[in-house]
mmCIF file with all atom_site columns, C-alpha atoms in Angstrom:
data_model
loop_
_atom_site.group_PDB
_atom_site.id
_atom_site.type_symbol
_atom_site.label_atom_id
_atom_site.label_alt_id
_atom_site.label_comp_id
_atom_site.label_asym_id
_atom_site.label_entity_id
_atom_site.label_seq_id
_atom_site.pdbx_PDB_ins_code
_atom_site.Cartn_x
_atom_site.Cartn_y
_atom_site.Cartn_z
_atom_site.occupancy
_atom_site.B_iso_or_equiv
_atom_site.pdbx_formal_charge
_atom_site.auth_seq_id
_atom_site.auth_comp_id
_atom_site.auth_asym_id
_atom_site.auth_atom_id
_atom_site.pdbx_PDB_model_num
ATOM 1   C CA . MET X 1 1   ? -45.774 -16.267 -70.232 1.00 55.00 ? 1348 MET X CA 1
ATOM 2   C CA . LYS X 1 2   ? -44.469 -17.602 -66.720 1.00 54.00 ? 1349 LYS X CA 1
ATOM 3   C CA . LEU X 1 3   ? -43.677 -20.696 -68.449 1.00 50.00 ? 1350 LEU X CA 1
ATOM 4   C CA . PHE X 1 4   ? -41.724 -18.911 -71.193 1.00 46.00 ? 1351 PHE X CA 1
ATOM 5   C CA . CYS X 1 5   ? -39.615 -17.112 -68.838 1.00 43.00 ? 1352 CYS X CA 1
ATOM 6   C CA . ALA X 1 6   ? -38.906 -19.947 -66.705 1.00 46.00 ? 1353 ALA X CA 1
ATOM 7   C CA . TRP X 1 7   ? -38.130 -21.907 -69.855 1.00 45.00 ? 1354 TRP X CA 1
ATOM 8   C CA . ILE X 1 8   ? -35.319 -18.784 -70.490 1.00 48.00 ? 1355 ILE X CA 1
ATOM 9   C CA . VAL X 1 9   ? -33.713 -19.090 -66.863 1.00 44.00 ? 1356 VAL X CA 1
ATOM 10  C CA . LEU X 1 10  ? -33.355 -22.811 -67.094 1.00 44.00 ? 1357 LEU X CA 1
ATOM 11  C CA . ALA X 1 11  ? -31.706 -22.894 -70.787 1.00 44.00 ? 1358 ALA X CA 1
ATOM 12  C CA . ALA X 1 12  ? -29.574 -19.471 -69.665 1.00 44.00 ? 1359 ALA X CA 1
ATOM 13  C CA . ALA X 1 13  ? -28.513 -21.779 -66.637 1.00 44.00 ? 1360 ALA X CA 1
ATOM 14  C CA . ALA X 1 14  ? -27.628 -24.914 -68.909 1.00 45.00 ? 1361 ALA X CA 1
ATOM 15  C CA . PHE X 1 15  ? -25.586 -23.150 -71.337 1.00 47.00 ? 1362 PHE X CA 1
ATOM 16  C CA . SER X 1 16  ? -23.779 -20.923 -68.643 1.00 56.00 ? 1363 SER X CA 1
ATOM 17  C CA . SER X 1 17  ? -22.136 -24.457 -66.791 1.00 75.00 ? 1364 SER X CA 1
ATOM 18  C CA . VAL X 1 18  ? -18.583 -24.362 -65.514 1.00 81.00 ? 1365 VAL X CA 1
ATOM 19  C CA . ASN X 1 19  ? -15.557 -26.236 -67.207 1.00 88.00 ? 1366 ASN X CA 1
ATOM 20  C CA . PRO X 1 20  ? -15.815 -29.645 -65.015 1.00 91.00 ? 1367 PRO X CA 1
ATOM 21  C CA . GLN X 1 21  ? -11.881 -29.283 -65.019 1.00 91.00 ? 1368 GLN X CA 1
ATOM 22  C CA . LEU X 1 22  ? -12.166 -26.371 -63.024 1.00 93.00 ? 1369 LEU X CA 1
ATOM 23  C CA . ARG X 1 23  ? -13.326 -28.688 -59.938 1.00 93.00 ? 1370 ARG X CA 1
ATOM 24  C CA . ASP X 1 24  ? -10.295 -30.586 -60.354 1.00 93.00 ? 1371 ASP X CA 1
ATOM 25  C CA . VAL X 1 25  ? -8.147  -27.409 -59.496 1.00 95.00 ? 1372 VAL X CA 1
ATOM 26  C CA . LYS X 1 26  ? -6.977  -27.588 -55.776 1.00 96.00 ? 1373 LYS X CA 1
ATOM 27  C CA . ARG X 1 27  ? -3.864  -25.499 -56.145 1.00 97.00 ? 1374 ARG X CA 1
ATOM 28  C CA . VAL X 1 28  ? -2.532  -22.790 -58.059 1.00 97.00 ? 1375 VAL X CA 1
ATOM 29  C CA . TYR X 1 29  ? 0.653   -20.633 -59.174 1.00 97.00 ? 1376 TYR X CA 1
ATOM 30  C CA . ILE X 1 30  ? 0.364   -17.374 -59.912 1.00 97.00 ? 1377 ILE X CA 1
ATOM 31  C CA . LEU X 1 31  ? 2.176   -15.661 -62.748 1.00 96.00 ? 1378 LEU X CA 1
ATOM 32  C CA . ALA X 1 32  ? 3.275   -11.810 -62.574 1.00 94.00 ? 1379 ALA X CA 1
ATOM 33  C CA . MET X 1 33  ? 0.339   -9.953  -63.656 1.00 94.00 ? 1380 MET X CA 1
ATOM 34  C CA . SER X 1 34  ? -0.004  -6.086  -64.753 1.00 92.00 ? 1381 SER X CA 1
ATOM 35  C CA . ALA X 1 35  ? -0.018  -3.373  -61.626 1.00 93.00 ? 1382 ALA X CA 1
ATOM 36  C CA . ASN X 1 36  ? 0.740   -6.636  -59.641 1.00 94.00 ? 1383 ASN X CA 1
ATOM 37  C CA . LEU X 1 37  ? -2.796  -7.895  -59.517 1.00 96.00 ? 1384 LEU X CA 1
ATOM 38  C CA . ASP X 1 38  ? -1.221  -10.962 -58.597 1.00 96.00 ? 1385 ASP X CA 1
ATOM 39  C CA . GLN X 1 39  ? -0.463  -10.241 -55.294 1.00 97.00 ? 1386 GLN X CA 1
ATOM 40  C CA . PHE X 1 40  ? -3.710  -9.081  -54.673 1.00 97.00 ? 1387 PHE X CA 1
ATOM 41  C CA . LEU X 1 41  ? -5.123  -11.972 -55.910 1.00 97.00 ? 1388 LEU X CA 1
ATOM 42  C CA . ALA X 1 42  ? -3.001  -14.589 -54.045 1.00 97.00 ? 1389 ALA X CA 1
ATOM 43  C CA . SER X 1 43  ? -4.232  -12.687 -51.008 1.00 97.00 ? 1390 SER X CA 1
ATOM 44  C CA . GLN X 1 44  ? -7.949  -12.874 -51.673 1.00 97.00 ? 1391 GLN X CA 1
ATOM 45  C CA . LEU X 1 45  ? -7.467  -16.507 -53.051 1.00 97.00 ? 1392 LEU X CA 1
ATOM 46  C CA . ALA X 1 46  ? -5.718  -17.704 -49.716 1.00 95.00 ? 1393 ALA X CA 1
ATOM 47  C CA . LYS X 1 47  ? -8.474  -15.544 -47.653 1.00 96.00 ? 1394 LYS X CA 1
ATOM 48  C CA . ALA X 1 48  ? -11.305 -17.219 -49.418 1.00 96.00 ? 1395 ALA X CA 1
ATOM 49  C CA . GLY X 1 49  ? -9.946  -20.599 -49.230 1.00 95.00 ? 1396 GLY X CA 1
ATOM 50  C CA . VAL X 1 50  ? -10.974 -21.074 -52.946 1.00 94.00 ? 1397 VAL X CA 1
ATOM 51  C CA . PHE X 1 51  ? -7.844  -22.621 -53.852 1.00 96.00 ? 1398 PHE X CA 1
ATOM 52  C CA . GLU X 1 52  ? -4.241  -23.216 -52.052 1.00 97.00 ? 1399 GLU X CA 1
ATOM 53  C CA . VAL X 1 53  ? -1.763  -20.520 -53.792 1.00 97.00 ? 1400 VAL X CA 1
ATOM 54  C CA . VAL X 1 54  ? 1.423   -22.229 -54.202 1.00 97.00 ? 1401 VAL X CA 1
ATOM 55  C CA . THR X 1 55  ? 4.856   -20.672 -54.790 1.00 96.00 ? 1402 THR X CA 1
ATOM 56  C CA . ASP X 1 56  ? 6.263   -24.073 -56.327 1.00 95.00 ? 1403 ASP X CA 1
ATOM 57  C CA . PRO X 1 57  ? 5.028   -24.015 -59.905 1.00 95.00 ? 1404 PRO X CA 1
ATOM 58  C CA . LYS X 1 58  ? 5.572   -27.845 -59.800 1.00 95.00 ? 1405 LYS X CA 1
ATOM 59  C CA . LYS X 1 59  ? 3.011   -28.334 -57.008 1.00 96.00 ? 1406 LYS X CA 1
ATOM 60  C CA . ALA X 1 60  ? 0.191   -26.533 -59.061 1.00 97.00 ? 1407 ALA X CA 1
ATOM 61  C CA . ASP X 1 61  ? -2.603  -28.173 -60.563 1.00 96.00 ? 1408 ASP X CA 1
ATOM 62  C CA . ALA X 1 62  ? -2.979  -25.046 -63.085 1.00 96.00 ? 1409 ALA X CA 1
ATOM 63  C CA . ILE X 1 63  ? -1.537  -21.495 -63.361 1.00 97.00 ? 1410 ILE X CA 1
ATOM 64  C CA . ILE X 1 64  ? -3.175  -18.079 -63.384 1.00 97.00 ? 1411 ILE X CA 1
ATOM 65  C CA . THR X 1 65  ? -2.371  -15.692 -65.747 1.00 96.00 ? 1412 THR X CA 1
ATOM 66  C CA . ASP X 1 66  ? -3.800  -12.448 -67.086 1.00 95.00 ? 1413 ASP X CA 1
ATOM 67  C CA . ARG X 1 67  ? -2.568  -13.062 -70.596 1.00 93.00 ? 1414 ARG X CA 1
ATOM 68  C CA . VAL X 1 68  ? -2.233  -16.088 -72.911 1.00 93.00 ? 1415 VAL X CA 1
ATOM 69  C CA . GLY X 1 69  ? -0.689  -16.847 -76.400 1.00 91.00 ? 1416 GLY X CA 1
ATOM 70  C CA . GLU X 1 70  ? 3.185   -16.872 -77.246 1.00 93.00 ? 1417 GLU X CA 1
ATOM 71  C CA . SER X 1 71  ? 4.440   -15.030 -73.973 1.00 90.00 ? 1418 SER X CA 1
ATOM 72  C CA . PHE X 1 72  ? 2.261   -17.354 -71.907 1.00 92.00 ? 1419 PHE X CA 1
ATOM 73  C CA . GLU X 1 73  ? 3.283   -20.083 -73.889 1.00 92.00 ? 1420 GLU X CA 1
ATOM 74  C CA . SER X 1 74  ? 6.824   -19.711 -73.505 1.00 92.00 ? 1421 SER X CA 1
ATOM 75  C CA . LYS X 1 75  ? 6.582   -18.833 -69.766 1.00 93.00 ? 1422 LYS X CA 1
ATOM 76  C CA . PHE X 1 76  ? 4.633   -21.952 -69.198 1.00 93.00 ? 1423 PHE X CA 1
ATOM 77  C CA . ASP X 1 77  ? 7.677   -24.113 -71.383 1.00 93.00 ? 1424 ASP X CA 1
ATOM 78  C CA . LEU X 1 78  ? 10.032  -22.761 -69.087 1.00 92.00 ? 1425 LEU X CA 1
ATOM 79  C CA . LEU X 1 79  ? 7.795   -23.617 -65.916 1.00 92.00 ? 1426 LEU X CA 1
ATOM 80  C CA . TYR X 1 80  ? 7.374   -27.159 -67.192 1.00 90.00 ? 1427 TYR X CA 1
ATOM 81  C CA . PRO X 1 81  ? 9.561   -28.341 -69.973 1.00 88.00 ? 1428 PRO X CA 1
ATOM 82  C CA . PRO X 1 82  ? 8.403   -31.002 -72.402 1.00 83.00 ? 1429 PRO X CA 1
ATOM 83  C CA . PRO X 1 83  ? 9.895   -34.309 -72.262 1.00 81.00 ? 1430 PRO X CA 1
ATOM 84  C CA . THR X 1 84  ? 13.301  -34.638 -74.029 1.00 82.00 ? 1431 THR X CA 1
ATOM 85  C CA . PRO X 1 85  ? 13.381  -37.418 -76.370 1.00 81.00 ? 1432 PRO X CA 1
ATOM 86  C CA . PRO X 1 86  ? 14.983  -40.752 -75.951 1.00 81.00 ? 1433 PRO X CA 1
ATOM 87  C CA . LYS X 1 87  ? 18.247  -40.555 -77.593 1.00 78.00 ? 1434 LYS X CA 1
ATOM 88  C CA . GLU X 1 88  ? 19.086  -43.202 -80.551 1.00 73.00 ? 1435 GLU X CA 1
ATOM 89  C CA . THR X 1 89  ? 21.368  -46.025 -79.856 1.00 65.00 ? 1436 THR X CA 1
ATOM 90  C CA . LYS X 1 90  ? 23.741  -46.894 -82.555 1.00 60.00 ? 1437 LYS X CA 1
ATOM 91  C CA . SER X 1 91  ? 24.155  -50.962 -83.152 1.00 56.00 ? 1438 SER X CA 1
ATOM 92  C CA . ALA X 1 92  ? 27.423  -52.398 -82.985 1.00 52.00 ? 1439 ALA X CA 1
ATOM 93  C CA . ALA X 1 93  ? 26.999  -53.475 -86.688 1.00 53.00 ? 1440 ALA X CA 1
ATOM 94  C CA . ASP X 1 94  ? 26.643  -49.673 -87.659 1.00 54.00 ? 1441 ASP X CA 1
ATOM 95  C CA . SER X 1 95  ? 29.665  -48.267 -85.912 1.00 52.00 ? 1442 SER X CA 1
ATOM 96  C CA . THR X 1 96  ? 32.157  -50.901 -86.924 1.00 52.00 ? 1443 THR X CA 1
ATOM 97  C CA . THR X 1 97  ? 31.885  -50.446 -90.507 1.00 52.00 ? 1444 THR X CA 1
ATOM 98  C CA . ASP X 1 98  ? 34.423  -48.909 -92.439 1.00 52.00 ? 1445 ASP X CA 1
ATOM 99  C CA . SER X 1 99  ? 32.739  -47.407 -95.266 1.00 50.00 ? 1446 SER X CA 1
ATOM 100 C CA . PRO X 1 100 ? 32.161  -43.674 -95.517 1.00 51.00 ? 1447 PRO X CA 1
ATOM 101 C CA . LYS X 1 101 ? 29.488  -42.518 -93.528 1.00 51.00 ? 1448 LYS X CA 1
ATOM 102 C CA . SER X 1 102 ? 26.447  -41.932 -95.508 1.00 51.00 ? 1449 SER X CA 1
ATOM 103 C CA . GLU X 1 103 ? 23.451  -39.430 -94.695 1.00 53.00 ? 1450 GLU X CA 1
ATOM 104 C CA . SER X 1 104 ? 20.525  -41.136 -93.289 1.00 54.00 ? 1451 SER X CA 1
ATOM 105 C CA . PRO X 1 105 ? 17.165  -40.086 -95.139 1.00 58.00 ? 1452 PRO X CA 1
ATOM 106 C CA . LYS X 1 106 ? 15.535  -37.060 -94.127 1.00 55.00 ? 1453 LYS X CA 1
ATOM 107 C CA . SER X 1 107 ? 12.323  -37.435 -91.921 1.00 51.00 ? 1454 SER X CA 1
ATOM 108 C CA . ALA X 1 108 ? 8.904   -36.350 -92.819 1.00 49.00 ? 1455 ALA X CA 1
ATOM 109 C CA . ARG X 1 109 ? 8.929   -33.577 -90.395 1.00 49.00 ? 1456 ARG X CA 1
ATOM 110 C CA . GLU X 1 110 ? 12.760  -32.423 -91.763 1.00 54.00 ? 1457 GLU X CA 1
ATOM 111 C CA . LEU X 1 111 ? 11.397  -32.477 -95.524 1.00 50.00 ? 1458 LEU X CA 1
ATOM 112 C CA . ASN X 1 112 ? 8.303   -30.441 -94.413 1.00 47.00 ? 1459 ASN X CA 1
ATOM 113 C CA . SER X 1 113 ? 10.492  -27.984 -92.364 1.00 47.00 ? 1460 SER X CA 1
ATOM 114 C CA . ASP X 1 114 ? 12.678  -27.683 -95.688 1.00 51.00 ? 1461 ASP X CA 1
ATOM 115 C CA . LYS X 1 115 ? 9.397   -27.150 -97.777 1.00 48.00 ? 1462 LYS X CA 1
ATOM 116 C CA . LEU X 1 116 ? 8.420   -24.299 -95.304 1.00 44.00 ? 1463 LEU X CA 1
ATOM 117 C CA . ALA X 1 117 ? 11.685  -22.625 -95.128 1.00 52.00 ? 1464 ALA X CA 1
ATOM 118 C CA . GLY X 1 118 ? 11.203  -19.009 -95.025 1.00 51.00 ? 1465 GLY X CA 1
ATOM 119 C CA . VAL X 1 119 ? 7.189   -19.259 -95.070 1.00 44.00 ? 1466 VAL X CA 1
ATOM 120 C CA . ASP X 1 120 ? 5.696   -17.174 -91.841 1.00 44.00 ? 1467 ASP X CA 1
ATOM 121 C CA . LEU X 1 121 ? 3.324   -19.637 -90.071 1.00 41.00 ? 1468 LEU X CA 1
ATOM 122 C CA . THR X 1 122 ? 2.617   -17.366 -87.240 1.00 43.00 ? 1469 THR X CA 1
ATOM 123 C CA . GLY X 1 123 ? -0.003  -14.788 -89.359 1.00 43.00 ? 1470 GLY X CA 1
ATOM 124 C CA . GLY X 1 124 ? 2.513   -12.091 -88.731 1.00 45.00 ? 1471 GLY X CA 1
ATOM 125 C CA . ALA X 1 125 ? 3.458   -10.333 -85.727 1.00 47.00 ? 1472 ALA X CA 1
ATOM 126 C CA . ARG X 1 126 ? 0.628   -9.306  -83.422 1.00 44.00 ? 1473 ARG X CA 1
ATOM 127 C CA . PRO X 1 127 ? 1.256   -5.604  -82.779 1.00 45.00 ? 1474 PRO X CA 1
ATOM 128 C CA . PRO X 1 128 ? 1.734   -4.624  -79.419 1.00 44.00 ? 1475 PRO X CA 1
ATOM 129 C CA . THR X 1 129 ? -0.975  -3.764  -77.167 1.00 42.00 ? 1476 THR X CA 1
ATOM 130 C CA . MET X 1 130 ? -1.349  -0.864  -74.635 1.00 42.00 ? 1477 MET X CA 1
ATOM 131 C CA . GLY X 1 131 ? -2.387  -2.460  -70.976 1.00 45.00 ? 1478 GLY X CA 1
ATOM 132 C CA . HIS X 1 132 ? -1.911  -6.054  -72.471 1.00 53.00 ? 1479 HIS X CA 1
ATOM 133 C CA . GLY X 1 133 ? -5.888  -6.602  -72.277 1.00 60.00 ? 1480 GLY X CA 1
ATOM 134 C CA . LYS X 1 134 ? -5.936  -5.399  -68.689 1.00 80.00 ? 1481 LYS X CA 1
ATOM 135 C CA . GLY X 1 135 ? -8.769  -7.270  -66.697 1.00 90.00 ? 1482 GLY X CA 1
ATOM 136 C CA . ASN X 1 136 ? -8.761  -10.639 -68.194 1.00 95.00 ? 1483 ASN X CA 1
ATOM 137 C CA . ILE X 1 137 ? -7.855  -13.685 -65.735 1.00 97.00 ? 1484 ILE X CA 1
ATOM 138 C CA . PHE X 1 138 ? -7.266  -17.389 -66.936 1.00 97.00 ? 1485 PHE X CA 1
ATOM 139 C CA . ILE X 1 139 ? -6.807  -20.324 -65.149 1.00 97.00 ? 1486 ILE X CA 1
ATOM 140 C CA . VAL X 1 140 ? -5.059  -22.705 -67.135 1.00 97.00 ? 1487 VAL X CA 1
ATOM 141 C CA . SER X 1 141 ? -4.619  -26.575 -66.845 1.00 96.00 ? 1488 SER X CA 1
ATOM 142 C CA . ARG X 1 142 ? -1.341  -27.787 -66.067 1.00 94.00 ? 1489 ARG X CA 1
ATOM 143 C CA . GLY X 1 143 ? -2.269  -30.941 -67.653 1.00 91.00 ? 1490 GLY X CA 1
ATOM 144 C CA . ASN X 1 144 ? -3.407  -29.961 -70.995 1.00 92.00 ? 1491 ASN X CA 1
ATOM 145 C CA . ARG X 1 145 ? -2.998  -26.403 -71.329 1.00 93.00 ? 1492 ARG X CA 1
ATOM 146 C CA . THR X 1 146 ? -6.578  -25.578 -71.790 1.00 94.00 ? 1493 THR X CA 1
ATOM 147 C CA . VAL X 1 147 ? -8.173  -22.364 -70.431 1.00 96.00 ? 1494 VAL X CA 1
ATOM 148 C CA . VAL X 1 148 ? -10.806 -23.740 -67.665 1.00 96.00 ? 1495 VAL X CA 1
ATOM 149 C CA . TRP X 1 149 ? -11.911 -20.721 -66.570 1.00 96.00 ? 1496 TRP X CA 1
ATOM 150 C CA . SER X 1 150 ? -11.678 -16.902 -67.255 1.00 96.00 ? 1497 SER X CA 1
ATOM 151 C CA . ILE X 1 151 ? -13.273 -13.348 -66.432 1.00 96.00 ? 1498 ILE X CA 1
ATOM 152 C CA . TYR X 1 152 ? -13.031 -10.022 -67.721 1.00 96.00 ? 1499 TYR X CA 1
ATOM 153 C CA . GLU X 1 153 ? -12.843 -7.908  -64.316 1.00 96.00 ? 1500 GLU X CA 1
ATOM 154 C CA . PRO X 1 154 ? -11.061 -4.715  -65.296 1.00 95.00 ? 1501 PRO X CA 1
ATOM 155 C CA . PRO X 1 155 ? -10.003 -2.329  -62.191 1.00 95.00 ? 1502 PRO X CA 1
ATOM 156 C CA . LYS X 1 156 ? -10.569 0.811   -62.787 1.00 94.00 ? 1503 LYS X CA 1
ATOM 157 C CA . ASN X 1 157 ? -7.302  2.444   -61.520 1.00 94.00 ? 1504 ASN X CA 1
ATOM 158 C CA . ASN X 1 158 ? -4.192  0.746   -60.099 1.00 94.00 ? 1505 ASN X CA 1
ATOM 159 C CA . THR X 1 159 ? -4.612  1.859   -56.576 1.00 96.00 ? 1506 THR X CA 1
ATOM 160 C CA . SER X 1 160 ? -4.273  -0.633  -53.748 1.00 96.00 ? 1507 SER X CA 1
ATOM 161 C CA . ARG X 1 161 ? -8.181  -0.197  -52.906 1.00 97.00 ? 1508 ARG X CA 1
ATOM 162 C CA . GLU X 1 162 ? -9.160  -0.805  -56.208 1.00 97.00 ? 1509 GLU X CA 1
ATOM 163 C CA . LEU X 1 163 ? -6.828  -4.047  -56.950 1.00 96.00 ? 1510 LEU X CA 1
ATOM 164 C CA . THR X 1 164 ? -8.376  -5.409  -53.704 1.00 97.00 ? 1511 THR X CA 1
ATOM 165 C CA . LYS X 1 165 ? -11.878 -4.970  -54.673 1.00 97.00 ? 1512 LYS X CA 1
ATOM 166 C CA . THR X 1 166 ? -10.959 -6.203  -58.238 1.00 97.00 ? 1513 THR X CA 1
ATOM 167 C CA . ALA X 1 167 ? -9.365  -9.130  -56.578 1.00 97.00 ? 1514 ALA X CA 1
ATOM 168 C CA . GLU X 1 168 ? -12.232 -9.821  -54.366 1.00 97.00 ? 1515 GLU X CA 1
ATOM 169 C CA . ARG X 1 169 ? -14.607 -9.608  -57.402 1.00 97.00 ? 1516 ARG X CA 1
ATOM 170 C CA . VAL X 1 170 ? -12.814 -12.437 -59.316 1.00 97.00 ? 1517 VAL X CA 1
ATOM 171 C CA . VAL X 1 171 ? -12.678 -14.557 -56.280 1.00 97.00 ? 1518 VAL X CA 1
ATOM 172 C CA . LYS X 1 172 ? -16.736 -14.046 -55.778 1.00 96.00 ? 1519 LYS X CA 1
ATOM 173 C CA . HIS X 1 173 ? -17.013 -15.048 -59.242 1.00 96.00 ? 1520 HIS X CA 1
ATOM 174 C CA . LEU X 1 174 ? -14.891 -17.592 -58.911 1.00 96.00 ? 1521 LEU X CA 1
ATOM 175 C CA . GLN X 1 175 ? -16.369 -19.040 -55.874 1.00 95.00 ? 1522 GLN X CA 1
ATOM 176 C CA . GLU X 1 176 ? -20.011 -18.652 -57.559 1.00 94.00 ? 1523 GLU X CA 1
ATOM 177 C CA . ASP X 1 177 ? -18.868 -20.585 -60.534 1.00 94.00 ? 1524 ASP X CA 1
ATOM 178 C CA . LEU X 1 178 ? -17.758 -23.774 -58.026 1.00 92.00 ? 1525 LEU X CA 1
ATOM 179 C CA . THR X 1 179 ? -20.748 -23.851 -55.863 1.00 89.00 ? 1526 THR X CA 1
ATOM 180 C CA . GLU X 1 180 ? -23.329 -26.669 -57.004 1.00 69.00 ? 1527 GLU X CA 1
ATOM 181 C CA . LYS X 1 181 ? -25.980 -24.681 -58.356 1.00 61.00 ? 1528 LYS X CA 1
ATOM 182 C CA . LYS X 1 182 ? -29.308 -26.264 -56.702 1.00 50.00 ? 1529 LYS X CA 1
ATOM 183 C CA . PRO X 1 183 ? -32.400 -26.929 -58.920 1.00 52.00 ? 1530 PRO X CA 1
ATOM 184 C CA . ALA X 1 184 ? -34.829 -23.835 -58.182 1.00 53.00 ? 1531 ALA X CA 1
ATOM 185 C CA . ALA X 1 185 ? -37.825 -25.263 -56.258 1.00 54.00 ? 1532 ALA X CA 1
ATOM 186 C CA . GLU X 1 186 ? -41.268 -25.466 -58.115 1.00 49.00 ? 1533 GLU X CA 1
#
């Protein structure tokens, strides 16, 4: 029976491993959160020294947010605009011809977009939610836009005392996940 319990504990530890990308995060930018939790979280992160909290998103390795989805993607694109594709240059031979301009053939992307015109690809609009899933906190890698850590830690209310406690619990869990787990002594 003791062997079985030890096996269960080891199996649980193996499956609860932390995303290795989390260990690469050194600087974070925190997006505004409901009930100003971002302010309390920034204070606790700075106090514990877990990450360097930056006010310039371009210096951050990751973003901390309380929601993911379309609104987050829009905000992410504003903070980190995708690179613009290089402009095509016309050759001198193309620009000196006197023939009327013919339309260039449509690219595969344009053809697909014509076929899908009027088709709703979003799966329908999401219904608005009250509170926007309060309690979820995500750390999203700036490099590849993946969630590298998350937790559900809802505050009981929106008082300063409770938001401070909530931020402390989140930082404690984060510290535990970042701390190397040592194998149990036999």
